[in-house]
Short mmCIF file of C-alpha atoms in Angstrom, two decimals:
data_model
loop_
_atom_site.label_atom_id
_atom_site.label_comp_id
_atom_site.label_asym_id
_atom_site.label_seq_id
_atom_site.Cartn_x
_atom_site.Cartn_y
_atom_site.Cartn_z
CA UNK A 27 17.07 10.10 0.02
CA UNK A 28 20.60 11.87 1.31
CA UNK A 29 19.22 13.87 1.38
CA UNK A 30 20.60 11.43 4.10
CA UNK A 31 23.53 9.72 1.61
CA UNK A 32 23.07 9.03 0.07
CA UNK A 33 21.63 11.92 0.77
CA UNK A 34 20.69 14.02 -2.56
CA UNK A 35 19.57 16.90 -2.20
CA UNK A 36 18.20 19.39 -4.04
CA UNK A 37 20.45 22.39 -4.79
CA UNK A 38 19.69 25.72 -5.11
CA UNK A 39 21.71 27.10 -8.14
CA UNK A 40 23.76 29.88 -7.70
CA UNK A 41 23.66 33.20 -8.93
CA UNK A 42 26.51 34.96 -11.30
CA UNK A 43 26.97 38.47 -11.01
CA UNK A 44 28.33 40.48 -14.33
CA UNK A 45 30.36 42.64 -12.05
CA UNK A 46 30.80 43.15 -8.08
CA UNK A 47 27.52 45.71 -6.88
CA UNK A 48 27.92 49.32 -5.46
CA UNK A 49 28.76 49.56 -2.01
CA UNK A 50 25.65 49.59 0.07
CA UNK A 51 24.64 52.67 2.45
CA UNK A 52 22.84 52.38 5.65
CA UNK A 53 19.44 52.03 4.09
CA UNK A 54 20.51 49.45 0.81
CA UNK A 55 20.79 51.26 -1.74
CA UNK A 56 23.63 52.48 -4.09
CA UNK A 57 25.23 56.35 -3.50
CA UNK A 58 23.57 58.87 -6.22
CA UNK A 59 27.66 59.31 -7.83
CA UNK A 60 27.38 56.23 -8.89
CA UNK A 61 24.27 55.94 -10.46
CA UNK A 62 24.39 53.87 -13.94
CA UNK A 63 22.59 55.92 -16.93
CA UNK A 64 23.15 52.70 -19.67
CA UNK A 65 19.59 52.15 -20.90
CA UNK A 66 19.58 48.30 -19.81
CA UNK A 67 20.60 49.59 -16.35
CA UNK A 68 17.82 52.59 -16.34
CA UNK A 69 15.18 49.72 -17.21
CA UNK A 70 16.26 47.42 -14.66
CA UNK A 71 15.80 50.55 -11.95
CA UNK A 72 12.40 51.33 -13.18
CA UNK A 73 11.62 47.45 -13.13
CA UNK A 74 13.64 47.71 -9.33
CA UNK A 75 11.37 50.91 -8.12
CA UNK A 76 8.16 49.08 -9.06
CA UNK A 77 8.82 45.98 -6.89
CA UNK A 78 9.93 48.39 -4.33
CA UNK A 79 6.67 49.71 -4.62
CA UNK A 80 4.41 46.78 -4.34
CA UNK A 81 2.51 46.09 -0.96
CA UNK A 82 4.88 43.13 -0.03
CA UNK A 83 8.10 45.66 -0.50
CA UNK A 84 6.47 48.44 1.80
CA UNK A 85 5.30 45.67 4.41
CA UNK A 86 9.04 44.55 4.25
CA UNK A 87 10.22 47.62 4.88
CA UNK A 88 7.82 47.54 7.91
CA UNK A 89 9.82 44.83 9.00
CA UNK A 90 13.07 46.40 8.78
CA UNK A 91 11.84 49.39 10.78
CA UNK A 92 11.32 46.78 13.07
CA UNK A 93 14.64 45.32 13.30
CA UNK A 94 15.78 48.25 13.89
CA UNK A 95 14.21 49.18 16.44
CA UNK A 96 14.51 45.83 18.12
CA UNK A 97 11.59 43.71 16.97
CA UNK A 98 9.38 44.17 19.34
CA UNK A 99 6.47 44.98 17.53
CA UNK A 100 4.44 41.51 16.77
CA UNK A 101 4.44 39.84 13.33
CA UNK A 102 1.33 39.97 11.34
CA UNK A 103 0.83 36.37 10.18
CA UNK A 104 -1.36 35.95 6.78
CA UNK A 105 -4.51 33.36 6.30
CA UNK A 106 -3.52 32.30 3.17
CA UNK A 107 -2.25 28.28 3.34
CA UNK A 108 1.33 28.25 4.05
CA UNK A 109 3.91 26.49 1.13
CA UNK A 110 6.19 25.41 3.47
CA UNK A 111 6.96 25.24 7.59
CA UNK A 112 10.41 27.52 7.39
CA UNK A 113 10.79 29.35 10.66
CA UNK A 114 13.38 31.96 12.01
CA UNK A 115 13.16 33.21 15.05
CA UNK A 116 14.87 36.39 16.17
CA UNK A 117 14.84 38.05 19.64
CA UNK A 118 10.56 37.52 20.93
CA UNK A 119 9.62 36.82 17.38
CA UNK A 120 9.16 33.69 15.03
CA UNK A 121 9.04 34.86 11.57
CA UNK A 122 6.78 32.38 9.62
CA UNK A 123 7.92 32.27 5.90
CA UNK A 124 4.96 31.87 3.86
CA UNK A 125 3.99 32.18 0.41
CA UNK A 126 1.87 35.40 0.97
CA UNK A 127 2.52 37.92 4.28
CA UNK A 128 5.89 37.34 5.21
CA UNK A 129 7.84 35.57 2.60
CA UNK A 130 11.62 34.38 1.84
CA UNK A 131 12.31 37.63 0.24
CA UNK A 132 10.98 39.81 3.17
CA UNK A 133 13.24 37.60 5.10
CA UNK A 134 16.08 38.74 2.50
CA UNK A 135 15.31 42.49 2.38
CA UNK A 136 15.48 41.92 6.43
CA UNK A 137 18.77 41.18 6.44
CA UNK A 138 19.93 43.19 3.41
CA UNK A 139 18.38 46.46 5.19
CA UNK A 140 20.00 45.56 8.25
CA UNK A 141 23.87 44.55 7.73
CA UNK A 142 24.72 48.46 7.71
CA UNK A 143 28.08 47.61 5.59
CA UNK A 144 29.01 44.76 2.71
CA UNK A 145 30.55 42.21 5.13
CA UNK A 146 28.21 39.86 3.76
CA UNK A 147 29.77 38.05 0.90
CA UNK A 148 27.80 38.57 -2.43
CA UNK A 149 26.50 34.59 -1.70
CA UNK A 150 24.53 36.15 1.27
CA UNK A 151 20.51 35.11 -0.57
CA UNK A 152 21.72 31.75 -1.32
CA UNK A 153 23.16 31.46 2.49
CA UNK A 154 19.82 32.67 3.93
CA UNK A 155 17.74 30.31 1.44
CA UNK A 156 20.15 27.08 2.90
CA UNK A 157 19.79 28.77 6.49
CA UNK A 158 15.88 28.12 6.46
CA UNK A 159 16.05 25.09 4.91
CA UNK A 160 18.34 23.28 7.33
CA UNK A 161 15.90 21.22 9.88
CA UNK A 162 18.60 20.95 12.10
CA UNK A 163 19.20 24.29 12.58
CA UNK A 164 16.19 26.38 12.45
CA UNK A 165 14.32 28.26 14.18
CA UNK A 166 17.87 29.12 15.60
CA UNK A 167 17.20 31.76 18.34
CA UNK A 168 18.63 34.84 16.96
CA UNK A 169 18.68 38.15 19.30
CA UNK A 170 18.82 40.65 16.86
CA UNK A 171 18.99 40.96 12.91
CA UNK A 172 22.41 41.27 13.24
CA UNK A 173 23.11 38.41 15.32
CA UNK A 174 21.51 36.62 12.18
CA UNK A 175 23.94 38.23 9.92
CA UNK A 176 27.39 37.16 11.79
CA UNK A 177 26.13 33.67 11.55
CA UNK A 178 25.54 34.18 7.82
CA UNK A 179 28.80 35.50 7.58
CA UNK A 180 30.73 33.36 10.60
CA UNK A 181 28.95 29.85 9.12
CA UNK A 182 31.13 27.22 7.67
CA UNK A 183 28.22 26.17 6.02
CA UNK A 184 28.62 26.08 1.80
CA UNK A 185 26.35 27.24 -0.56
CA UNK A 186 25.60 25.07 -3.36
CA UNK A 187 27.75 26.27 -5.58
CA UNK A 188 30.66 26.15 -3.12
CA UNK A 189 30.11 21.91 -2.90
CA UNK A 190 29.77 21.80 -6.38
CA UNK A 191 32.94 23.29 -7.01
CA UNK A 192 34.88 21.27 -4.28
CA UNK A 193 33.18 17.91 -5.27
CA UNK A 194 34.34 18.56 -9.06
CA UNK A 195 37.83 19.18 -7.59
CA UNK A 196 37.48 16.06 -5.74
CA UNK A 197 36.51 13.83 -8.84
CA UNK A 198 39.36 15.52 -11.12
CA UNK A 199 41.76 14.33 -8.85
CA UNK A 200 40.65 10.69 -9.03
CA UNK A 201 41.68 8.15 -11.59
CA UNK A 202 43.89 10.59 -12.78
CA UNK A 203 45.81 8.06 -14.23
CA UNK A 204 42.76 6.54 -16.27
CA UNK A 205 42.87 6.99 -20.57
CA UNK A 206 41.18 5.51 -23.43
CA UNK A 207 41.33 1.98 -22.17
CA UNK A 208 40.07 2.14 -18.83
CA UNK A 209 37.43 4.51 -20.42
CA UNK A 210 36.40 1.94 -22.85
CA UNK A 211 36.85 -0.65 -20.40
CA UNK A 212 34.21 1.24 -17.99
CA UNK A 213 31.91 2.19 -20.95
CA UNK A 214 31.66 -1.66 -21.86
CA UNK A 215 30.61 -2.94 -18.26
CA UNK A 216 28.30 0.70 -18.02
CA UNK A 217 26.64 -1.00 -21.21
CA UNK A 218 26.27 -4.46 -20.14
CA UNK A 219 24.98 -3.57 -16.55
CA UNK A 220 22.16 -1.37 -17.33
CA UNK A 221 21.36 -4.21 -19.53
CA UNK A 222 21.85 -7.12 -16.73
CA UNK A 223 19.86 -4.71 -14.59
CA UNK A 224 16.81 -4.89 -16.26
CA UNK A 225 16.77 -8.41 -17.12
CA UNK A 226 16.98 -8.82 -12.96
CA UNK A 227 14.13 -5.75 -12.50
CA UNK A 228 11.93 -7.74 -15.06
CA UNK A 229 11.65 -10.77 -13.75
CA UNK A 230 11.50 -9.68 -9.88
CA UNK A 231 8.37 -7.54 -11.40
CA UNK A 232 6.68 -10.97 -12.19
CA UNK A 233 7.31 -12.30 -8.54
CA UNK A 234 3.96 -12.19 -6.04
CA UNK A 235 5.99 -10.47 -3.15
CA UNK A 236 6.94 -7.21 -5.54
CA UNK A 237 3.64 -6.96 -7.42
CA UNK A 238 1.99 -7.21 -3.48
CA UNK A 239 3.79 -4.68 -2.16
CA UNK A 240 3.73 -2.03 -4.96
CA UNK A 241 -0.13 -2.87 -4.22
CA UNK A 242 0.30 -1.73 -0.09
CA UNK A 243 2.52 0.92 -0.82
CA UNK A 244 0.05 2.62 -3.49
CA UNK A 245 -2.70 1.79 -0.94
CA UNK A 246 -1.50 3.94 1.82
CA UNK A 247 -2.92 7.22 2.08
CA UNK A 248 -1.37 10.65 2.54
CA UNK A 249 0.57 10.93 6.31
CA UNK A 250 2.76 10.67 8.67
CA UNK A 251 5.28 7.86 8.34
CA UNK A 252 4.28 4.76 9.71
CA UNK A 253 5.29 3.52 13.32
CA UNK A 254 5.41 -0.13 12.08
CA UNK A 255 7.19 -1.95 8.78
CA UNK A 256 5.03 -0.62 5.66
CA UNK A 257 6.90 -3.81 3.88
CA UNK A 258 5.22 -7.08 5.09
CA UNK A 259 5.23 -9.51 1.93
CA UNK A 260 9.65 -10.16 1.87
CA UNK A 261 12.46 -9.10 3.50
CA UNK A 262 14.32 -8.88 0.76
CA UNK A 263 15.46 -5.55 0.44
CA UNK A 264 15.98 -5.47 -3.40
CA UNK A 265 12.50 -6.47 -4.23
CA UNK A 266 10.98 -4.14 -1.40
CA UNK A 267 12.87 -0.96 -3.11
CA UNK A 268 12.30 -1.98 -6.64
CA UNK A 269 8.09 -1.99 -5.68
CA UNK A 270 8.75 1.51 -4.24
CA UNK A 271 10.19 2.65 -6.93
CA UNK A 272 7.79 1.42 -9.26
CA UNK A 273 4.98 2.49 -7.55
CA UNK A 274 2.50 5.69 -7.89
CA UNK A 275 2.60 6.84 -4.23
CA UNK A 276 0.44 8.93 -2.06
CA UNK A 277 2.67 8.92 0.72
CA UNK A 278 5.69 10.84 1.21
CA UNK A 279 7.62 8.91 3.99
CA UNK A 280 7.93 5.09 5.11
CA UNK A 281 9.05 2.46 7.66
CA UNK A 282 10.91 -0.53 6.42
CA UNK A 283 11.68 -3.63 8.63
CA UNK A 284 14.23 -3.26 11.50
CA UNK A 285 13.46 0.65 11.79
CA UNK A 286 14.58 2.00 8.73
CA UNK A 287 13.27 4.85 8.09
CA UNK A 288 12.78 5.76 3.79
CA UNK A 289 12.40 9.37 2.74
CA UNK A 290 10.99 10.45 -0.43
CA UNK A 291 12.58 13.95 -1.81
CA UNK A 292 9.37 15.75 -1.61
CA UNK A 293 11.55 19.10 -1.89
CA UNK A 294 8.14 21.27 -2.19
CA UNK A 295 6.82 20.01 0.40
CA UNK A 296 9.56 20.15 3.19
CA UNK A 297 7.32 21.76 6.29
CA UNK A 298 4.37 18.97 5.90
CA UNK A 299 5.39 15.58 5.34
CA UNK A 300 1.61 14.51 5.16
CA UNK A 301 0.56 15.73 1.80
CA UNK A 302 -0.09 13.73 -1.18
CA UNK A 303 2.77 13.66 -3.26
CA UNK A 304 0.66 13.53 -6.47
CA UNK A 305 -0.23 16.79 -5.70
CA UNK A 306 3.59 18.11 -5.90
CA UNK A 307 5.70 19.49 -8.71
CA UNK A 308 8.01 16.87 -10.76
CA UNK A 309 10.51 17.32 -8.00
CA UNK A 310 9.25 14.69 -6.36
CA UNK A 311 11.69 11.40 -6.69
CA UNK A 312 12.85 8.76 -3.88
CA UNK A 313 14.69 10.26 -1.38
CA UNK A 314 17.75 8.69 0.71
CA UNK A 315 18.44 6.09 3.74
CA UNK A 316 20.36 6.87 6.62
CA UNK A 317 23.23 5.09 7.05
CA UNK A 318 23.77 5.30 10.60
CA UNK A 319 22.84 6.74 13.77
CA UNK A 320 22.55 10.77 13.05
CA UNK A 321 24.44 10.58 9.43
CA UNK A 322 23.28 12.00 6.78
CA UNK A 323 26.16 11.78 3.82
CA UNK A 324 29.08 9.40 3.04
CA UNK A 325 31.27 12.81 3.83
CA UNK A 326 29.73 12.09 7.38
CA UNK A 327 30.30 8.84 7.57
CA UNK A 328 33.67 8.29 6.20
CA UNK A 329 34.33 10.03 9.14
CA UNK A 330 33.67 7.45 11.47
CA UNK A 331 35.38 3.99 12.45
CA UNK A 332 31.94 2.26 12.94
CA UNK A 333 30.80 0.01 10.15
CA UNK A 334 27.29 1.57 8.94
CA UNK A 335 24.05 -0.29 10.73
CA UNK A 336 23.76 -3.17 8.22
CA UNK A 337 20.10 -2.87 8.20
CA UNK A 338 19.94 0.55 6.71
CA UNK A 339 22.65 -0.40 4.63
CA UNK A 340 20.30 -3.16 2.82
CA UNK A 341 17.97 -1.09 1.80
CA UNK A 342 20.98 1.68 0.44
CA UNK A 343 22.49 -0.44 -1.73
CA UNK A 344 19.61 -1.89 -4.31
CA UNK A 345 18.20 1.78 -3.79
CA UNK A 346 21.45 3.04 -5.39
CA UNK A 347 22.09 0.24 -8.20
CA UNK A 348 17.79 1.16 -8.92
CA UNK A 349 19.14 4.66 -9.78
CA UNK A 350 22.27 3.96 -11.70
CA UNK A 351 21.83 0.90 -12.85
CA UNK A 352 24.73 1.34 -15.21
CA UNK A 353 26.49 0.87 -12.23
CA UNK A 354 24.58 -1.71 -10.16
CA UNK A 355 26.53 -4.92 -10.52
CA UNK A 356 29.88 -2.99 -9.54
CA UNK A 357 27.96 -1.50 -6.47
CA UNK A 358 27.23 -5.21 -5.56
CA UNK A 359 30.96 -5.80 -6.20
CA UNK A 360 32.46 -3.54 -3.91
CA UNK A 361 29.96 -4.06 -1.37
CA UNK A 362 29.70 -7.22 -0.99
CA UNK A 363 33.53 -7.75 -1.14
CA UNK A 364 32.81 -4.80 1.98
CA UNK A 365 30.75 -6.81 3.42
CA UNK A 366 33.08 -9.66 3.65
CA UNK A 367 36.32 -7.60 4.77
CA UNK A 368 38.73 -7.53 1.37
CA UNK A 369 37.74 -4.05 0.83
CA UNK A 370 38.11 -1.45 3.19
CA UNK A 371 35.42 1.11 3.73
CA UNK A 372 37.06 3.94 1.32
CA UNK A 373 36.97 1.72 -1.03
CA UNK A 374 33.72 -0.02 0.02
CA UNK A 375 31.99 2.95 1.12
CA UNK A 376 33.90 6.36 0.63
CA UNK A 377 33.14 9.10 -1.02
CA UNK A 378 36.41 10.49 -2.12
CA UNK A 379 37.53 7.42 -3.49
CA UNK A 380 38.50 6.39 -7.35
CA UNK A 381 35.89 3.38 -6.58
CA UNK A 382 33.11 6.59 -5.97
CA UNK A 383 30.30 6.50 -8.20
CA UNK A 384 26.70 7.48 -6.77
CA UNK A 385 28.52 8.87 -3.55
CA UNK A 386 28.17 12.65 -5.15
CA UNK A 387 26.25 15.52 -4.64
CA UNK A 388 23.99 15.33 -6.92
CA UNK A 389 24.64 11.97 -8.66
CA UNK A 390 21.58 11.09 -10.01
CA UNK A 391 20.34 13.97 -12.20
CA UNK A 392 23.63 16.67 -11.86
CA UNK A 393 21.09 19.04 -10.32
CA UNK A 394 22.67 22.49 -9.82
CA UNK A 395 25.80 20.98 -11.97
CA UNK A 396 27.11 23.45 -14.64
CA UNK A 397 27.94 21.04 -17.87
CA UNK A 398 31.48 20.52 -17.53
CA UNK A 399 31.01 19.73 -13.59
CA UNK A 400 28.06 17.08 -14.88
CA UNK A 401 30.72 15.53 -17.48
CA UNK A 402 33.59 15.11 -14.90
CA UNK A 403 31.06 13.42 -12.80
CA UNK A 404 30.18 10.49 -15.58
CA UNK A 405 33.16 10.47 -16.51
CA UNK A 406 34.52 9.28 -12.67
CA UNK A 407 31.51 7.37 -12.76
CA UNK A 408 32.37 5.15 -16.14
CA UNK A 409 35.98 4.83 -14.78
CA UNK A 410 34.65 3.49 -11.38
CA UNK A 411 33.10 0.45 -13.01
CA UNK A 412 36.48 -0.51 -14.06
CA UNK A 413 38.36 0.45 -11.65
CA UNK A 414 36.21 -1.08 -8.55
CA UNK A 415 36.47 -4.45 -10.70
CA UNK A 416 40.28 -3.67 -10.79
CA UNK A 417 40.84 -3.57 -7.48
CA UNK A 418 38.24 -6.88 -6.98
CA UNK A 419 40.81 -8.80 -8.96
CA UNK A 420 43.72 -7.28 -7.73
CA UNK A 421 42.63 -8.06 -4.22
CA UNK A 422 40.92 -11.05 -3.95
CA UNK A 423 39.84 -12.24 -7.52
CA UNK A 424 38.13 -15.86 -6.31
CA UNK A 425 36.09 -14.76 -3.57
CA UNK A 426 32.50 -14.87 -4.08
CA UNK A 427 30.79 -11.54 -4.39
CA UNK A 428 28.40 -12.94 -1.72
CA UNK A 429 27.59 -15.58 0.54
CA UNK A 430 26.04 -18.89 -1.40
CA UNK A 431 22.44 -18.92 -1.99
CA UNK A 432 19.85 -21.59 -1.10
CA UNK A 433 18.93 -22.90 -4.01
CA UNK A 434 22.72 -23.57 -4.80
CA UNK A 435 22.71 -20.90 -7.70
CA UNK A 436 26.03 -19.72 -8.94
CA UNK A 437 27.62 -16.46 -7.00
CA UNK A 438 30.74 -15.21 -9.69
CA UNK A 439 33.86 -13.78 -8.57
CA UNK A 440 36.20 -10.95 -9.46
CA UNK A 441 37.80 -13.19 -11.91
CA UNK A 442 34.93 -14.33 -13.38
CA UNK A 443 34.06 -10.84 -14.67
CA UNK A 444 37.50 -10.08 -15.49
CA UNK A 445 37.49 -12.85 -17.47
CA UNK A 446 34.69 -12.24 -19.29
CA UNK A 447 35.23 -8.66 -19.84
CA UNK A 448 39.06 -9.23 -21.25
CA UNK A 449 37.42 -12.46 -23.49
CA UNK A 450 34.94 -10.22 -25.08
CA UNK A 451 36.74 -7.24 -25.97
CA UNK A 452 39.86 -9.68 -27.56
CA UNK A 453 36.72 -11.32 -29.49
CA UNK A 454 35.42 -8.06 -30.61
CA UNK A 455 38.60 -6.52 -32.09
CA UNK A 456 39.81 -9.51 -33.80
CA UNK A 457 38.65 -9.33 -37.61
CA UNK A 458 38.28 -13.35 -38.15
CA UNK A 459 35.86 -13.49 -35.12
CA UNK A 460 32.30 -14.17 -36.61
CA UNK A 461 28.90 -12.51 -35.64
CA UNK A 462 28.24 -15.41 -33.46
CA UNK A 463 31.71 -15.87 -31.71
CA UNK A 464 30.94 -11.76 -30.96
CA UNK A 465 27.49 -12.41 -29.78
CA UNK A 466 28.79 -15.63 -27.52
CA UNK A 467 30.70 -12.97 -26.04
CA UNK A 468 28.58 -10.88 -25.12
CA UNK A 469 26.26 -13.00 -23.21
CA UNK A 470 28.78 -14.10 -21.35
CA UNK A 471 29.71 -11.13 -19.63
CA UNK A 472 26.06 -9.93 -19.60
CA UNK A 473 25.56 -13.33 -17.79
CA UNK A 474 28.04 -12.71 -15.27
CA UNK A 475 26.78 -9.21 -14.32
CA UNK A 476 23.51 -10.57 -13.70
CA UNK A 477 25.04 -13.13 -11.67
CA UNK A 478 26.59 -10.69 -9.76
CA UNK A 479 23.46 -8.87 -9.04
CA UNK A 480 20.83 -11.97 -8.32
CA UNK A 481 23.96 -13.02 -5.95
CA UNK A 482 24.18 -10.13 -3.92
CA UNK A 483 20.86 -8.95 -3.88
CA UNK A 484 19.76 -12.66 -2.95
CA UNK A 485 17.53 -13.04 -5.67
CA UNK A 486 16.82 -16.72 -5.57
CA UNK A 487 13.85 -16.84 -7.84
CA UNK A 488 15.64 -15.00 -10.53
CA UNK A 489 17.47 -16.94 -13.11
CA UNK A 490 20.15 -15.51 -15.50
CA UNK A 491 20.76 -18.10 -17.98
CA UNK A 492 17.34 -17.97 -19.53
CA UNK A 493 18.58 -16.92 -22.96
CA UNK A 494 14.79 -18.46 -23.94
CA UNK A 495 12.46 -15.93 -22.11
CA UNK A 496 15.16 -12.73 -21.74
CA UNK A 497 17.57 -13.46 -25.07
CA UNK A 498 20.87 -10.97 -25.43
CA UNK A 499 20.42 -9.15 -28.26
CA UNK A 500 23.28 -9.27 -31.17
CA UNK A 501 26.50 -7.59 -30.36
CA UNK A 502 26.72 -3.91 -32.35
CA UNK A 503 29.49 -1.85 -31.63
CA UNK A 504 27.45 1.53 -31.31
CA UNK A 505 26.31 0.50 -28.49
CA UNK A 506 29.76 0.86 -26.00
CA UNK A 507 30.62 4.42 -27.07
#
C-alpha cells in the first residue's frame, strides 16, 4: 500500500560500478585499444560473448536492426504465459515484455544499441526498469528508440537509489538536536507500545466482527477487486485492517466501505491483479491506501492545502500503527490531535517532519536501504515517539486524544502520557525504589498507551485495565535498550 502512501514500494536496488565503463561505439561495445587483458576481466568477456551468443541475444539484436531502421518490421510475440503486463510502445509497435520472446533485457540491449554516444547516465537499466513499471506512464507512445532515450535521459524521475539517498538526507536533518535522552526517552515508549499494541490486537482477535471478517476475506476467491464493500460485519476501521492483516488471502485487491480502495503489494504480479496471491513469491505483503483523490505519497500530499478524504484516512492510520506498532499509540497521538486542529498537517501528516515515522520510503522493511541509510531511519523513527508526544504536551497537553467513547471509557491526554513516562523513568533510576514500585510503573504507562490506542481507534469492547486476563510483565531493564 503506497505504493499509494503510504505508498511502499518496492525498490529496485541499485547497481555500483568499480570504475566508470569504456566509452561506447556505435554498435555497444568498447574500442579494441582499450581492451582489458587482467584474467578476471578476460573471464568476464568469455562469460559476456556467450550470452551474446544465446538465441535471446541474437533475437535482440534483431530488434536493434529494427530500430534502426525504423521499426517497422512487426514484433514476434512468444506463447509462453506472460510474468507480467509491461508494455512500451514505440513508433507502430507495442513491445510486450515477457518472460520468454521479448524480455526486459531485450528492451535494455534496445536502447543500449541505439543511444549512438554515452549521454545516458550509467543509471540508464535501473531508469528503463522504473520506466516500465510506472502504470501511469506506460505504454508512453515513443516515435523512435531515440525518442525513448531523451526521456530516459530528460526525466526527472529518480531511480531508487537517488530517493534513498535524498530521504536519508532528509531524516539526518531532523531532530538534529535529539541525544541520549530523547533517545532513551523514544526507546522507552517504542518498548511499551509494541507491548500496548498487542494487548489491543489480542483482544480485538476474540471479538465476532474480526474473527467474521478474516472468515469473508479468506473466502473470496482470486479477482478483480470488488465493486461493493468486501467489509460488511463493522465499520470500524481498526478491526477491519487488523482481520486483513491476519488473514491468508487469495485475493490481491479490495473495496472497503465509502469507496476505499485497499491494495495488496503483489510486486510479482503487477500486470494481473487477478491471480492468487498464494501462488506469489514472499514479496507479497499489504499494500497502501490512497489518501486522496489521485495521491499516491505523503511527498504528494503535503503538497496540497486540502485535508486528506477522512474516509481513506481511517483505514491509513490502524494500517500504519498494524505495521509499526512500536509506534502505534504516537500515530494515534498526532492524528487524532490532527484530527481535532492542534496539530497542523506537517506535523499531523508530513513527511519531512521531526514527528515522521512510517512516512518513508521504505519504512517498513528498509527495502533497497544500504545499513547505515536503514539505521538513520530507526533512529528518526525512535526519536519521533518522543518528540510527537513533545509537541502533544507542548501544544495542548489536556486535550483528549479523541472524541469520548460510548461506553464512557477513559480517552488520556498528552499529559497523561507525559506523566507517566517522566514517573516511570524517575522510579526506575532511583536505587531505593523496590521491584514493585518499578513494576507499578510500568503498567502505568503501558496502561496509558493502550488507552491511547482503544481511544482513537474506537475500540469500545476493548478494556485496558485487565491486569487479570493480559498482566504486565515485571519491569527488566534489558528490555528499553
Amino acid at each position: 500500500m503506497q505504493t499509494s502512501h503510504t505508498e511502499k514500494t518496492q525498490a529496485i536496488p541499485g547497481h555500483s560500478v568499480a570504475g566508470r565503463p569504456a566509452q561506447l561505439t556505435q554498435t555497444g561495445h568498447s574500442p579494441a585499444a582499450q581492451e582489458d587483458n587482467r584474467p578476471v576481466a578476460i573471464m568476464q568477456r568469455k562469460l559476456q560473448e556467450m550470452a551474446n551468443n544465446s538465441p535471446q541475444a541474437r533475437q535482440a539484436a534483431a530488434f536493434g536492426a529494427m530500430a534502426n531502421g525504423g521499426l517497422t518490421a512487426p514484433l514476434p510475440v512468444s506463447q509462453a504465459a506472460p510474468v507480467a503486463q509491461l508494455k512500451v510502445k514505440i513508433g507502430a509497435d507495442t513491445y510486450k515484455l515477457r518472460k520468454r520472446g521479448f524480455g526486459m533485457q531485450d528492451l535494455i540491449n534496445l536502447v543500449k544499441a541505439n543511444q549512438g554516444t554515452t549521454v545516458l547516465r550509467w543509471d540508464w537499466k535501473a531508469k528503463v526498469k522504473d520506466y516500465v513499471r510506472e502504470r501511469a506512464v506506460t505504454p508512453w507512445p515513443f516515435a523512435t528508440v531515440q525518442e525513448l532515450i531523451q526521456y530516459l535521459v530528460k526525466s526527472n524521475r529518480k531511480t531508487p537509489a537517488e530517493k534513498n539517498r535524498e530521504q536519508d538526507a532528509r531524516i539526518r536533518g531532523l531532530n538534529t538536536g535529539a541525544g541520549a535522552r530523547e533517545m532513551r526517552y523514544g526507546r522507552i515508549l517504542s518498548y511499551e507500545s509494541r507491548k500496548a499494541h498487542r494487548r489491543i490486537t489480542k483482544q480485538v482477535e476474540t471479538l465476532p466482527a474480526f474473527t467474521s471478517t478474516k472468515s469473508d476475506l479468506e473466502a473470496l476467491r482470486p479477482g478483480a477487486r470488488s465493486a461493493t464493500s468486501d467489509f460488511t460485519h463493522t465499520n470500524n476501521e481498526f478491526i477491519n485492517m487488523h482481520a486483513l492483516s491476519q488473514a491468508s488471502l487469495q485475493r490481491l485487491d479490495f473495496m472497503a466501505p465509502g469507496g476505499v480502495t485497499i491494495d495488496t503489494h503483489g510486486y510479482s504480479s503487477r500486470g494481473d491483479r487477478t491471480v492468487d496471491p498464494r501462488t506469489l513469491p514472499s514479496s507479497f505483503g499489504l499494500g497502501t491506501i490512497k489518501i486522496g483523490p489521485d495521491i499516491g505519497t505523503y511527498m504528494k500530499e503535503g503538497e496540497t492545502n486540502a485535508r486528506p478524504n477522512p474516509q481513506q484516512m481511517g483505514y491509513l492510520n490502524p494500517l500504519e500503527e498494524n505495521r509499526l506498532p512500536e509506534l502505534s499509540p504516537q500515530t494515534a497521538l498526532k492524528r487524532g490531535l490532527y484530527n481535532q486542529g492542534h496539530f497542523d498537517k506537517p506535523q499531523g501528516l508530513g513527511y519531512n517532519h521531526d514527528h515522521s515515522s512510517v512516512e518513508f520510503l521504505g519504512a517498513v522493511s528498509g527495502s533497497s536501504l544500504n545499513n547505515a541509510q536503514r539505521d538513520n531511519m530507526q533512529r528518526q523513527q525512535t526519536l519521533s515517539n518522543y518528540a510527537i508526544l513533545q509537541s502533544a504536551y507542548r501544544i495542548c497537553p489536556d486535550v483528549p486524544v479523541a472524541a469520548a467513547l460510548h461506553n464512557s471509557k477513559h480517552v488520556p491526554t498528552a499529559r497523561e502520557e507525559m506523566d507517566a513516562l517522566t514517573n516511570f523513568i524517575a522510579v526506575v533510576d532511583n536505587p531505593l525504589s523496590s521491584g514493585s514500585d518499578r513494576d507499578n510503573a510500568k503498567k502505568a504507562i503501558r496502561q496509558v498507551l493502550t488507552q491511547i490506542l482503544r481511544a482513537f481507534n474506537k475500540l469500545e469492547d476493548v478494556d485496558s485495565e485487565d491486569e487479570g486476563t493480559m498482566p504486565t510483565s515485571p519491569y527488566t531493564p534489558g528490555d528499553y535498550l
